Short mmCIF file of C-alpha atoms and ligand atoms in Angstrom, two decimals:
data_model
loop_
_atom_site.label_atom_id
_atom_site.label_comp_id
_atom_site.label_asym_id
_atom_site.label_seq_id
_atom_site.Cartn_x
_atom_site.Cartn_y
_atom_site.Cartn_z
CA UNK L 1 0.00 0.00 0.00
CA UNK L 2 1.13 3.53 -0.59
CA UNK L 3 0.08 7.13 -0.40
CA UNK L 4 0.22 8.95 -3.73
CA UNK L 5 -0.24 12.70 -4.18
CA UNK L 6 -2.15 13.67 -7.34
CA UNK L 7 -1.21 17.10 -8.73
CA UNK L 8 -2.48 18.81 -11.87
CA UNK L 9 -2.33 22.17 -13.64
CA UNK L 10 0.67 23.60 -11.83
CA UNK L 11 1.05 26.26 -14.55
CA UNK L 12 4.41 27.73 -13.67
CA UNK L 13 3.32 28.59 -10.12
CA UNK L 14 6.43 27.78 -8.09
CA UNK L 15 4.98 29.15 -4.86
CA UNK L 16 1.95 26.85 -5.03
CA UNK L 17 3.94 23.80 -6.15
CA UNK L 18 6.46 24.11 -3.32
CA UNK L 19 3.68 24.49 -0.74
CA UNK L 20 1.83 21.43 -2.05
CA UNK L 21 4.95 19.25 -2.19
CA UNK L 22 5.81 20.24 1.39
CA UNK L 23 2.26 19.40 2.51
CA UNK L 24 2.44 16.08 0.65
CA UNK L 25 5.71 15.21 2.38
CA UNK L 26 4.11 15.98 5.75
CA UNK L 27 1.32 13.55 4.88
CA UNK L 28 3.97 10.88 4.17
CA UNK L 29 3.39 10.33 0.46
CA UNK L 30 5.69 7.83 -1.21
CA UNK L 31 5.29 9.27 -4.70
CA UNK L 32 3.36 11.86 -6.69
CA UNK L 33 1.77 12.00 -10.12
CA UNK L 34 1.30 15.05 -12.32
CA UNK L 35 -1.61 15.30 -14.77
CA UNK L 36 -0.10 17.99 -17.00
CA UNK L 37 -0.02 21.73 -17.63
CA UNK L 38 3.30 22.13 -15.89
CA UNK L 39 3.77 25.52 -17.57
CA UNK L 40 1.72 28.42 -18.96
CA UNK L 41 0.18 31.39 -17.06
CA UNK L 42 2.72 31.45 -14.21
CA UNK L 43 6.12 33.10 -13.86
CA UNK L 44 8.36 30.13 -13.03
CA UNK L 45 7.91 27.63 -15.88
CA UNK L 46 11.49 26.37 -15.79
CA UNK L 47 11.22 25.57 -12.10
CA UNK L 48 7.86 23.78 -12.32
CA UNK L 49 8.90 21.90 -15.46
CA UNK L 50 12.13 20.63 -13.91
CA UNK L 51 10.49 19.79 -10.58
CA UNK L 52 7.62 17.84 -12.14
CA UNK L 53 9.70 15.97 -14.71
CA UNK L 54 12.33 15.02 -12.13
CA UNK L 55 10.04 14.42 -9.16
CA UNK L 56 6.78 12.96 -10.41
CA UNK L 57 6.82 9.22 -10.98
CA UNK L 58 4.17 9.67 -13.69
CA UNK L 59 3.89 12.96 -15.58
CA UNK L 60 1.59 13.99 -18.42
CA UNK L 61 1.68 16.84 -20.92
CA UNK L 62 -1.30 19.22 -20.89
CA UNK L 63 -2.52 21.45 -23.69
CA UNK L 64 -0.34 24.32 -22.44
CA UNK L 65 2.73 22.06 -22.40
CA UNK L 66 1.95 21.03 -25.99
CA UNK L 67 1.62 24.72 -26.89
CA UNK L 68 4.91 25.59 -25.19
CA UNK L 69 6.76 22.74 -26.89
CA UNK L 70 5.32 23.63 -30.31
CA UNK L 71 3.16 20.54 -30.78
CA UNK L 72 -0.01 22.68 -30.66
CA UNK L 73 -0.42 26.00 -32.43
CA UNK L 74 -0.60 28.98 -30.07
CA UNK L 75 -3.54 30.19 -32.20
CA UNK L 76 -5.65 27.62 -30.30
CA UNK L 77 -5.28 29.55 -27.02
CA UNK L 78 -6.98 32.61 -25.48
CA UNK L 79 -5.14 35.94 -25.65
CA UNK L 80 -3.69 35.84 -22.11
CA UNK L 81 -2.72 32.17 -22.47
CA UNK L 82 -1.12 32.95 -25.85
CA UNK L 83 0.97 35.77 -24.38
CA UNK L 84 2.08 33.62 -21.45
CA UNK L 85 2.96 30.67 -23.70
CA UNK L 86 4.97 32.81 -26.12
CA UNK L 87 6.93 34.13 -23.11
CA UNK L 88 7.22 30.61 -21.63
CA UNK L 89 8.72 29.21 -24.85
CA UNK L 90 11.56 31.72 -24.56
CA UNK L 91 12.05 31.07 -20.85
CA UNK L 92 12.41 27.30 -21.09
CA UNK L 93 14.45 27.38 -24.29
CA UNK L 94 15.16 24.44 -26.61
CA UNK L 95 16.10 22.11 -23.73
CA UNK L 96 12.85 22.74 -21.87
CA UNK L 97 10.82 22.31 -25.06
CA UNK L 98 12.61 19.00 -25.66
CA UNK L 99 11.71 17.88 -22.12
CA UNK L 100 8.06 18.74 -22.73
CA UNK L 101 8.23 16.89 -26.05
CA UNK L 102 8.87 13.65 -24.19
CA UNK L 103 5.58 13.90 -22.24
CA UNK L 104 2.22 12.60 -23.50
CA UNK L 105 -1.33 13.78 -22.61
CA UNK L 106 -2.39 10.26 -21.53
CA UNK L 107 -0.78 7.40 -19.59
CA UNK L 108 -2.86 4.25 -19.59
CA UNK L 109 -0.06 1.86 -18.63
CA UNK L 110 -0.80 1.54 -14.90
CA UNK L 111 -3.82 0.29 -12.96
CA UNK L 112 -4.98 3.92 -12.75
CA UNK L 113 -5.21 5.55 -16.20
CA UNK L 114 -4.26 9.23 -16.34
CA UNK L 115 -5.57 11.78 -18.85
CA UNK L 116 -4.85 15.49 -18.87
CA UNK L 117 -8.37 16.35 -20.08
CA UNK L 118 -10.53 13.24 -20.69
CA UNK L 119 -10.35 9.70 -22.10
CA UNK L 120 -12.26 10.85 -25.21
CA UNK L 121 -9.94 13.77 -25.87
CA UNK L 122 -6.87 13.79 -23.59
CA UNK L 123 -5.88 17.31 -24.70
CA UNK L 124 -8.95 19.53 -24.84
CA UNK L 125 -12.26 18.12 -23.50
CA UNK L 126 -13.44 19.74 -20.24
CA UNK L 127 -15.27 17.26 -17.98
CA UNK L 128 -17.59 19.56 -16.03
CA UNK L 129 -21.02 17.93 -16.32
CA UNK L 130 -22.43 14.55 -15.42
CA UNK L 131 -23.06 13.72 -19.09
CA UNK L 132 -19.44 14.52 -19.96
CA UNK L 133 -18.36 12.39 -17.00
CA UNK L 134 -20.51 9.51 -18.24
CA UNK L 135 -18.81 9.75 -21.64
CA UNK L 136 -15.45 9.54 -19.93
CA UNK L 137 -16.37 6.72 -17.52
CA UNK L 138 -17.89 4.56 -20.25
CA UNK L 139 -14.63 4.63 -22.15
CA UNK L 140 -12.40 3.10 -19.46
CA UNK L 141 -12.73 -0.07 -17.40
CA UNK L 142 -10.45 0.84 -14.49
CA UNK L 143 -11.97 1.44 -11.01
CA UNK L 144 -10.22 4.83 -10.82
CA UNK L 145 -9.50 7.29 -13.65
CA UNK L 146 -7.77 10.63 -13.07
CA UNK L 147 -8.21 13.81 -15.12
CA UNK L 148 -7.27 17.49 -14.74
CA UNK L 149 -7.65 20.44 -17.14
CA UNK L 150 -10.78 22.10 -15.69
CA UNK L 151 -8.95 23.49 -12.62
CA UNK L 152 -11.99 22.45 -10.54
CA UNK L 153 -11.82 19.60 -8.02
CA UNK L 154 -14.56 17.10 -8.81
CA UNK L 155 -15.58 13.45 -8.93
CA UNK L 156 -18.23 11.24 -10.52
CA UNK L 157 -19.19 7.66 -9.79
CA UNK L 158 -20.49 5.15 -12.33
CA UNK L 159 -22.49 2.48 -10.46
CA UNK L 160 -22.96 -1.11 -11.58
CA UNK L 161 -26.54 -0.27 -12.66
CA UNK L 162 -25.21 2.42 -15.02
CA UNK L 163 -26.19 5.43 -12.90
CA UNK L 164 -23.69 8.30 -12.81
CA UNK L 165 -23.65 10.57 -9.75
CA UNK L 166 -21.51 13.58 -8.91
CA UNK L 167 -19.60 13.68 -5.64
CA UNK L 168 -18.62 17.09 -4.26
CA UNK L 169 -15.10 17.05 -2.81
CA UNK L 170 -16.15 19.24 0.13
CA UNK L 171 -18.26 16.31 1.35
CA UNK L 172 -15.03 14.44 2.11
CA UNK L 173 -13.04 11.50 0.77
CA UNK L 174 -14.48 8.81 -1.48
CA UNK L 175 -14.01 5.10 -0.99
CA UNK L 176 -13.26 3.11 -4.13
CA UNK L 177 -14.99 -0.21 -4.60
CA UNK L 178 -18.14 -0.93 -6.55
CA UNK L 179 -18.27 0.70 -9.96
CA UNK L 180 -15.80 3.26 -11.26
CA UNK L 181 -14.66 6.71 -10.18
CA UNK L 182 -13.54 9.66 -12.28
CA UNK L 183 -11.55 12.06 -10.11
CA UNK L 184 -10.17 15.54 -10.79
CA UNK L 185 -7.81 16.82 -8.06
CA UNK L 186 -8.29 20.48 -9.05
CA UNK L 187 -5.44 22.83 -9.90
CA UNK L 188 -2.26 23.44 -7.92
CA UNK L 189 -1.30 26.67 -9.65
CA UNK L 190 -4.54 28.33 -10.76
CA UNK L 191 -7.70 27.05 -8.97
CA UNK L 192 -10.97 28.20 -10.57
CA UNK L 193 -13.53 27.33 -7.89
CA UNK L 194 -13.37 30.65 -6.02
CA UNK L 195 -10.99 29.15 -3.44
CA UNK L 196 -7.48 30.51 -4.03
CA UNK L 197 -5.74 27.76 -2.05
CA UNK L 198 -3.79 25.19 -4.08
CA UNK L 199 -5.81 22.04 -4.79
CA UNK L 200 -4.55 18.47 -4.93
CA UNK L 201 -5.62 14.96 -3.94
CA UNK L 202 -4.29 12.09 -1.89
CA UNK L 203 -4.80 8.53 -3.16
CA UNK L 204 -4.40 5.88 -0.46
CA UNK L 205 -3.96 2.61 -2.33
CA UNK L 206 -4.21 0.52 0.86
CA UNK L 207 -7.43 2.03 2.19
CA UNK L 208 -8.78 2.50 -1.34
CA UNK L 209 -9.67 6.14 -0.76
CA UNK L 210 -9.20 9.48 -2.51
CA UNK L 211 -9.18 12.65 -0.41
CA UNK L 212 -9.16 16.25 -1.69
CA UNK L 213 -6.82 18.69 0.02
CA UNK L 214 -6.43 22.49 -0.10
CA UNK L 215 -3.10 24.03 0.80
CA UNK L 216 -2.58 27.76 1.42
CA UNK L 217 0.43 29.27 -0.31
CA UNK L 218 2.11 32.63 -0.95
CA UNK L 219 -0.40 33.99 -3.48
CA UNK L 220 1.09 37.50 -3.23
CA UNK L 221 4.52 36.10 -4.10
CA UNK L 222 3.19 34.31 -7.17
CA UNK L 223 1.32 37.46 -8.24
CA UNK L 224 4.41 39.64 -7.82
CA UNK L 225 6.45 37.23 -9.94
CA UNK L 226 3.85 37.35 -12.74
CA UNK L 227 3.82 41.15 -12.74
CA UNK L 228 7.62 41.38 -12.55
CA UNK L 229 7.88 39.08 -15.58
CA UNK L 230 5.66 41.44 -17.57
CA UNK L 231 2.95 38.81 -18.04
CA UNK L 232 -0.72 39.94 -18.36
CA UNK L 233 -1.85 41.46 -15.03
CA UNK L 234 -5.12 39.51 -15.19
CA UNK L 235 -3.10 36.32 -14.66
CA UNK L 236 -1.91 37.72 -11.34
CA UNK L 237 -5.27 39.11 -10.22
CA UNK L 238 -7.19 35.89 -10.82
CA UNK L 239 -5.00 33.93 -8.39
CA UNK L 240 -6.36 35.87 -5.40
CA UNK L 241 -9.92 35.20 -6.49
CA UNK L 242 -9.51 31.55 -7.37
CA UNK L 243 -10.93 31.89 -10.85
ZN1 ZN V 301 -4.56 23.92 -17.15
#
C-alpha cells in the first residue's frame, strides 16, 4: 500500500507547487503524479517543469505544455494564455521544449489511467457535467480514472446499474470499490472554484480512498512574480480570487 499525491495544472506557479509538495511530504506520500499543464500562465515555468519531470513518478503533458513545446499552435489559445505561452517558450528554451516533447497527454499503462483532459480527448475536453463524465467513464474499465484540465476539483461515480452521480469534494473523501470513479484533483497553480488555495488529492492505495486537500500558499509572491515578468496582469489578479 502507498500514499500517492495527485497534482495537476501547476502552470508555472512555483509558490503553489512548493507548498503542495511540502504538505504532501508531511502527509507521508511515497510518490506523486502530475496530470499535465506544468507551464503556462505562471512566472516560473522552468522551475515547475524541472520539478515535475524530475520528481513525479508519472507525468503527463497538458494542452499548455503542448503549446509551449510547439506541438499545438498557439492560435488555439486565449489571448492571455497565448501571451504567457509565447513568453514561456523563450524562458524554457530548446532544452525545456525537448523535455516537454517527451511527455504525453495520456498514460494508460498503470492500474490507474491518467488523462490530462478526458479519455475521449486527452488534450482539450473539459469534464464539467455529469453527461461529460458519463462519456469519460464509459470509455475506461479501471476502477479509478484521473483527469485534470478544468482546474476544478470534482468526482463522478459510475455504479454497476449504469447510474452516474456527482460527488462534491467538500463532502469528504471517497471510498473506491463498486463501480468506477472519475476524479479531478483540481489545480495546484490556478484554482478556478473561487478558493485561491492550491488544490490536490491524496490517493491511499491501501485504504482505497481518494481525499481532496487544499493548501494555502504565498499567493502574493506568485502574483508579484507574474507582474515582474511582464505577463498579463489579469493572470496575477485571478490567483487571489480563485478563478
Ligand atoms: Zn490547465
